[in-house]
Amino acid sequence: MMRLINLEGRAGLEVDGRFIDLATRSDGRFSSDPMGIFPMLDEVRAWGADQAIGERDPEVDPKRLGPVVPRPAQVFAIGLNYKDHAEEAGLPEPQTPMVFTKFPSCLAGPHAEIPLTSDRVDWEVEQVVVIGREAKGVSAARAWDHVAGFCVGQDISDRRLQFSDKPPQFSLGKSARAFGPIGPALVSLDEFDDPDRLVLRCRVDGEEMQSSTTANLIFSVPELIEYISGYCTLLPGDLIFTGTPGGVGSVREPRRYLRAGETIESEIEGIGLLSNRCIERI
Ligand code: ZN
C-alpha cells in the first residue's frame, strides 16, 4: 500500500498526512526526482512498507504538491468513455476507444491555478491510470500487472479551441498550460478493494456537476490497456485519462463555462481531492 507524492519537486511517500522524503530517508538509494522512482517501483513499495513517520517528517501542505507524475513520456486520453457523457454530447457510443493525447506540458499540481484561454473552458473529472511496467501487446486479462495505481485528473477543455473547425482538435484544446492537473497522490492499486469501481465527483464553486463511478466506463481500464498497447508501447510513468462522466458544462441547458475566480474541486474516493482556481489568461 502506497501513496506517492511530489512535494515541491521531491518524490516522497505520504503516511498519515506526513511526508517521507524518498532520497534522504533511503540514504540516496532512491531518486529525489518523482520520475526516478518508476524503474524501482517494486523496491520503493517494499521499502516503504517498513517506514514509520518520525517527528521531523513535515506535514503535507496540499498547496505545495506538484503533479505526482511531472514528465511522463506519453499521456493518453479517452473521449466519450461514459454512456451518459456520449448521450449528453448527442453522439453514439463508440465501438472502439477514441484516443487522443494531452501534451505532457499541460500537467499541473493538484492546487494549480488554471488560466482560462477563452470564454468556453469546461471541466472533466477523470480517473487517471499510471503505468508501472512497460506494456506491449498486453491482453486485458494481464493488464492490471502493468498498472502502478491511480490519481485524480482534470481534463480541462477549451471548447472554443477544440471545436474551432471540423474535424475538431482535441489534443490542443485540452493541452493549454495547467489544463491537466493531477494528484494529489499516486495511490497504488492494492489500496483499492475494487479497482473497477471508483466513485468520482466534480464541483464548481461548491455546486456538484459530475458524480459517477468508474464501473460505468464503456471501455474498462484493462480493455483500454489492451487496445492502446496493441499499437503503442506503454512506458512506466505514462498516464491514461480514462474519460469523463456526464455533467460537463458545454452541453448543459443553459451552457455553463468556467469563470475567473471559480474553483473546480475534483475528487475520487480513496485518492483525494484536486482544488483548482480559475484565473484570467496571463
Ligand atoms: Zn476527457
Short mmCIF file of C-alpha atoms and ligand atoms in Angstrom, two decimals:
data_model
loop_
_atom_site.label_atom_id
_atom_site.label_comp_id
_atom_site.label_asym_id
_atom_site.label_seq_id
_atom_site.Cartn_x
_atom_site.Cartn_y
_atom_site.Cartn_z
CA MET A 1 0.00 0.00 0.00
CA MET A 2 1.48 3.28 -1.00
CA ARG A 3 0.69 6.94 -1.60
CA LEU A 4 3.42 8.61 -3.65
CA ILE A 5 3.54 12.40 -3.83
CA ASN A 6 5.61 15.18 -5.38
CA LEU A 7 6.34 17.85 -2.78
CA GLU A 8 7.92 20.85 -4.48
CA GLY A 9 9.72 18.60 -6.94
CA ARG A 10 10.84 15.90 -4.49
CA ALA A 11 9.48 12.37 -4.51
CA GLY A 12 8.09 11.04 -1.28
CA LEU A 13 5.59 8.87 0.48
CA GLU A 14 2.57 10.31 2.24
CA VAL A 15 1.95 8.48 5.50
CA ASP A 16 -0.73 9.73 7.90
CA GLY A 17 -0.63 13.16 6.31
CA ARG A 18 3.14 13.49 6.61
CA PHE A 19 5.93 13.48 4.03
CA ILE A 20 8.71 10.91 3.96
CA ASP A 21 11.40 12.14 1.58
CA LEU A 22 12.43 9.13 -0.51
CA ALA A 23 16.00 10.16 -1.30
CA THR A 24 17.06 11.39 2.13
CA ARG A 25 15.28 8.67 4.13
CA SER A 26 16.77 5.94 1.93
CA ASP A 27 20.27 7.49 2.06
CA GLY A 28 20.23 8.04 -1.67
CA ARG A 29 19.07 4.59 -2.69
CA PHE A 30 16.05 6.20 -4.36
CA SER A 31 15.96 9.26 -6.57
CA SER A 32 14.57 12.56 -5.34
CA ASP A 33 13.05 13.02 -8.82
CA PRO A 34 9.40 11.91 -8.95
CA MET A 35 10.13 10.34 -12.38
CA GLY A 36 13.13 8.45 -10.98
CA ILE A 37 11.00 6.10 -8.90
CA PHE A 38 9.36 4.36 -11.85
CA PRO A 39 12.25 1.97 -12.64
CA MET A 40 12.27 0.97 -8.94
CA LEU A 41 8.58 0.89 -8.04
CA ASP A 42 8.63 -2.60 -6.52
CA GLU A 43 11.67 -1.74 -4.40
CA VAL A 44 10.09 1.52 -3.25
CA ARG A 45 6.91 -0.34 -2.29
CA ALA A 46 8.78 -3.00 -0.30
CA TRP A 47 10.96 -0.40 1.42
CA GLY A 48 8.01 1.91 2.10
CA ALA A 49 6.12 -0.80 3.96
CA ASP A 50 8.73 -0.63 6.74
CA GLN A 51 8.85 3.16 7.08
CA ALA A 52 7.28 4.81 10.09
CA ILE A 53 6.58 8.50 10.48
CA GLY A 54 9.11 10.42 12.53
CA GLU A 55 8.65 13.69 14.41
CA ARG A 56 10.78 15.51 11.90
CA ASP A 57 8.74 14.46 8.88
CA PRO A 58 6.78 17.55 7.83
CA GLU A 59 3.04 17.65 7.42
CA VAL A 60 1.95 17.64 3.81
CA ASP A 61 0.71 21.06 2.72
CA PRO A 62 -1.51 20.25 -0.29
CA LYS A 63 -0.72 23.63 -1.84
CA ARG A 64 2.95 22.66 -2.15
CA LEU A 65 2.23 19.48 -4.12
CA GLY A 66 3.34 19.25 -7.73
CA PRO A 67 1.98 16.86 -10.35
CA VAL A 68 2.75 13.41 -8.98
CA VAL A 69 3.99 12.33 -12.44
CA PRO A 70 5.56 15.55 -13.79
CA ARG A 71 7.15 14.39 -17.06
CA PRO A 72 5.58 11.21 -18.48
CA ALA A 73 6.74 10.18 -21.94
CA GLN A 74 3.12 9.83 -23.07
CA VAL A 75 -0.28 11.00 -21.89
CA PHE A 76 -3.20 9.16 -23.46
CA ALA A 77 -6.77 10.33 -23.03
CA ILE A 78 -10.06 8.71 -23.97
CA GLY A 79 -13.06 10.57 -25.37
CA LEU A 80 -16.71 9.58 -24.83
CA ASN A 81 -15.98 6.70 -22.47
CA TYR A 82 -19.12 7.04 -20.30
CA LYS A 83 -22.55 6.31 -21.74
CA ASP A 84 -24.20 9.36 -20.12
CA HIS A 85 -21.47 11.65 -21.48
CA ALA A 86 -21.83 10.27 -25.02
CA GLU A 87 -25.59 10.76 -24.71
CA GLU A 88 -25.38 14.33 -23.45
CA ALA A 89 -22.96 15.11 -26.30
CA GLY A 90 -25.54 13.74 -28.76
CA LEU A 91 -23.13 11.11 -30.06
CA PRO A 92 -23.46 7.32 -30.35
CA GLU A 93 -21.47 5.10 -28.00
CA PRO A 94 -18.07 4.48 -29.59
CA GLN A 95 -17.35 0.97 -30.85
CA THR A 96 -13.60 1.39 -30.30
CA PRO A 97 -11.83 3.61 -27.75
CA MET A 98 -11.47 7.17 -29.02
CA VAL A 99 -7.86 8.05 -28.18
CA PHE A 100 -6.16 11.45 -28.20
CA THR A 101 -3.24 12.98 -26.30
CA LYS A 102 -2.87 15.68 -23.73
CA PHE A 103 0.60 17.11 -24.33
CA PRO A 104 2.59 16.48 -21.13
CA SER A 105 3.44 20.17 -20.62
CA CYS A 106 -0.19 20.74 -19.56
CA LEU A 107 0.26 18.71 -16.36
CA ALA A 108 -0.05 20.69 -13.15
CA GLY A 109 -0.29 20.19 -9.41
CA PRO A 110 -3.48 19.43 -7.50
CA HIS A 111 -3.87 23.07 -6.40
CA ALA A 112 -2.54 24.78 -9.53
CA GLU A 113 -4.36 27.86 -10.83
CA ILE A 114 -5.85 27.43 -14.28
CA PRO A 115 -5.57 30.35 -16.72
CA LEU A 116 -8.74 30.42 -18.85
CA THR A 117 -7.86 30.61 -22.54
CA SER A 118 -11.35 31.59 -23.71
CA ASP A 119 -14.93 32.10 -22.52
CA ARG A 120 -15.70 28.41 -23.19
CA VAL A 121 -13.41 26.45 -20.88
CA ASP A 122 -15.03 23.35 -19.38
CA TRP A 123 -14.37 20.77 -16.64
CA GLU A 124 -13.99 16.96 -16.94
CA VAL A 125 -13.16 14.96 -13.83
CA GLU A 126 -11.37 11.71 -14.71
CA GLN A 127 -9.70 8.70 -13.22
CA VAL A 128 -6.08 8.69 -14.37
CA VAL A 129 -4.21 5.39 -14.70
CA VAL A 130 -0.45 5.44 -14.08
CA ILE A 131 1.52 2.75 -15.89
CA GLY A 132 4.04 0.90 -13.73
CA ARG A 133 5.53 -1.65 -16.12
CA GLU A 134 6.13 -1.46 -19.86
CA ALA A 135 3.13 -2.80 -21.78
CA LYS A 136 3.42 -4.04 -25.35
CA GLY A 137 0.61 -6.14 -26.78
CA VAL A 138 -0.79 -6.87 -23.33
CA SER A 139 -4.11 -8.72 -23.03
CA ALA A 140 -6.89 -7.31 -20.86
CA ALA A 141 -6.50 -10.34 -18.58
CA ARG A 142 -2.90 -9.30 -17.75
CA ALA A 143 -3.38 -5.55 -17.91
CA TRP A 144 -3.54 -4.82 -14.16
CA ASP A 145 0.02 -6.21 -13.80
CA HIS A 146 1.18 -3.13 -15.72
CA VAL A 147 -0.62 -0.53 -13.62
CA ALA A 148 1.15 1.28 -10.75
CA GLY A 149 -2.01 2.94 -9.49
CA PHE A 150 -4.36 5.86 -9.94
CA CYS A 151 -4.57 9.56 -9.40
CA VAL A 152 -7.35 12.08 -9.91
CA GLY A 153 -7.19 14.18 -13.08
CA GLN A 154 -8.98 17.10 -14.67
CA ASP A 155 -9.16 17.10 -18.45
CA ILE A 156 -9.73 20.85 -18.73
CA SER A 157 -11.06 21.59 -22.20
CA ASP A 158 -11.33 24.83 -24.17
CA ARG A 159 -14.41 24.01 -26.26
CA ARG A 160 -13.89 27.09 -28.44
CA LEU A 161 -10.45 25.82 -29.46
CA GLN A 162 -11.46 22.14 -29.51
CA PHE A 163 -14.35 22.75 -31.90
CA SER A 164 -12.90 25.71 -33.81
CA ASP A 165 -13.04 23.75 -37.08
CA LYS A 166 -14.02 20.34 -38.49
CA PRO A 167 -12.77 17.83 -37.60
CA PRO A 168 -12.29 19.03 -34.02
CA GLN A 169 -8.81 19.21 -32.50
CA PHE A 170 -8.99 17.54 -29.13
CA SER A 171 -5.31 17.49 -28.24
CA LEU A 172 -4.57 21.21 -28.47
CA GLY A 173 -7.91 22.21 -27.00
CA LYS A 174 -7.12 20.11 -23.91
CA SER A 175 -3.42 20.91 -23.51
CA ALA A 176 -3.15 24.61 -22.67
CA ARG A 177 -0.97 25.50 -19.70
CA ALA A 178 -2.24 23.86 -16.49
CA PHE A 179 -5.08 22.10 -18.33
CA GLY A 180 -4.02 18.77 -16.80
CA PRO A 181 -3.98 19.00 -13.00
CA ILE A 182 -3.31 15.57 -11.46
CA GLY A 183 -2.85 14.16 -7.99
CA PRO A 184 -2.93 14.68 -5.13
CA ALA A 185 -1.13 11.33 -4.81
CA LEU A 186 -0.37 8.28 -6.91
CA VAL A 187 -2.24 5.64 -4.94
CA SER A 188 -1.08 2.10 -5.56
CA LEU A 189 -3.51 -0.44 -6.95
CA ASP A 190 -3.50 -2.58 -3.81
CA GLU A 191 -5.22 0.24 -1.86
CA PHE A 192 -8.49 -0.42 -3.70
CA ASP A 193 -10.99 -3.16 -2.89
CA ASP A 194 -12.36 -2.99 -6.44
CA PRO A 195 -10.17 -1.08 -8.91
CA ASP A 196 -13.02 -1.18 -11.45
CA ARG A 197 -15.39 0.80 -9.21
CA LEU A 198 -14.10 4.17 -8.02
CA VAL A 199 -16.53 6.96 -7.15
CA LEU A 200 -15.63 10.27 -8.81
CA ARG A 201 -17.15 13.74 -8.46
CA CYS A 202 -16.65 17.28 -9.66
CA ARG A 203 -17.93 20.51 -8.10
CA VAL A 204 -17.62 24.05 -9.39
CA ASP A 205 -17.80 26.66 -6.63
CA GLY A 206 -19.47 24.08 -4.42
CA GLU A 207 -22.14 23.04 -6.93
CA GLU A 208 -21.99 19.35 -7.83
CA MET A 209 -21.63 18.98 -11.59
CA GLN A 210 -20.48 15.37 -12.04
CA SER A 211 -20.96 12.23 -9.96
CA SER A 212 -20.39 8.70 -11.18
CA THR A 213 -18.30 5.58 -10.74
CA THR A 214 -15.67 4.07 -12.98
CA ALA A 215 -17.88 0.95 -13.10
CA ASN A 216 -19.75 2.98 -15.76
CA LEU A 217 -16.77 3.19 -18.12
CA ILE A 218 -17.66 1.93 -21.60
CA PHE A 219 -14.10 0.61 -22.07
CA SER A 220 -12.64 -0.56 -18.76
CA VAL A 221 -9.05 0.09 -17.75
CA PRO A 222 -7.91 -3.43 -18.81
CA GLU A 223 -9.67 -3.03 -22.17
CA LEU A 224 -8.01 0.36 -22.72
CA ILE A 225 -4.58 -1.07 -21.95
CA GLU A 226 -5.14 -3.99 -24.32
CA TYR A 227 -6.29 -1.65 -27.06
CA ILE A 228 -3.60 1.03 -26.71
CA SER A 229 -0.73 -1.39 -26.08
CA GLY A 230 -1.66 -3.22 -29.27
CA TYR A 231 -0.32 -0.21 -31.16
CA CYS A 232 1.85 1.86 -28.80
CA THR A 233 4.30 0.70 -26.17
CA LEU A 234 3.16 1.98 -22.78
CA LEU A 235 6.06 3.08 -20.64
CA PRO A 236 6.43 3.31 -16.85
CA GLY A 237 5.02 6.66 -15.76
CA ASP A 238 2.74 7.04 -18.76
CA LEU A 239 -0.75 8.31 -17.97
CA ILE A 240 -4.16 7.36 -19.32
CA PHE A 241 -7.00 9.83 -18.67
CA THR A 242 -9.86 7.34 -18.86
CA GLY A 243 -12.70 9.69 -19.83
CA THR A 244 -15.30 11.82 -18.08
CA PRO A 245 -18.85 11.03 -16.98
CA GLY A 246 -21.87 13.16 -17.83
CA GLY A 247 -22.33 16.64 -16.41
CA VAL A 248 -19.84 18.80 -18.32
CA GLY A 249 -20.77 22.45 -18.85
CA SER A 250 -20.82 22.73 -22.63
CA VAL A 251 -23.92 20.56 -23.08
CA ARG A 252 -25.94 21.92 -20.15
CA GLU A 253 -29.10 23.98 -20.62
CA PRO A 254 -28.15 26.77 -20.37
CA ARG A 255 -24.49 26.23 -21.20
CA ARG A 256 -22.15 26.77 -18.29
CA TYR A 257 -18.45 27.55 -18.58
CA LEU A 258 -15.71 28.29 -16.09
CA ARG A 259 -15.20 31.88 -14.97
CA ALA A 260 -12.17 33.52 -13.38
CA GLY A 261 -12.37 33.24 -9.62
CA GLU A 262 -14.27 29.94 -9.63
CA THR A 263 -12.78 26.83 -8.03
CA ILE A 264 -13.07 23.35 -9.53
CA GLU A 265 -12.97 20.52 -7.00
CA SER A 266 -12.36 17.05 -8.41
CA GLU A 267 -12.45 14.05 -6.17
CA ILE A 268 -12.09 10.28 -6.23
CA GLU A 269 -12.83 8.25 -3.12
CA GLY A 270 -9.68 6.66 -1.79
CA ILE A 271 -7.38 9.01 -3.70
CA GLY A 272 -8.19 12.57 -2.69
CA LEU A 273 -9.07 15.99 -3.99
CA LEU A 274 -7.85 18.47 -6.59
CA SER A 275 -8.83 22.08 -5.95
CA ASN A 276 -8.05 24.38 -8.86
CA ARG A 277 -8.95 28.05 -9.03
CA CYS A 278 -9.57 29.55 -12.45
CA ILE A 279 -7.83 32.82 -13.29
CA GLU A 280 -7.77 35.25 -16.21
CA ARG A 281 -5.48 34.31 -19.05
CA ILE A 282 -1.95 35.56 -18.34
ZN ZN B 1 -11.76 13.95 -21.10
#
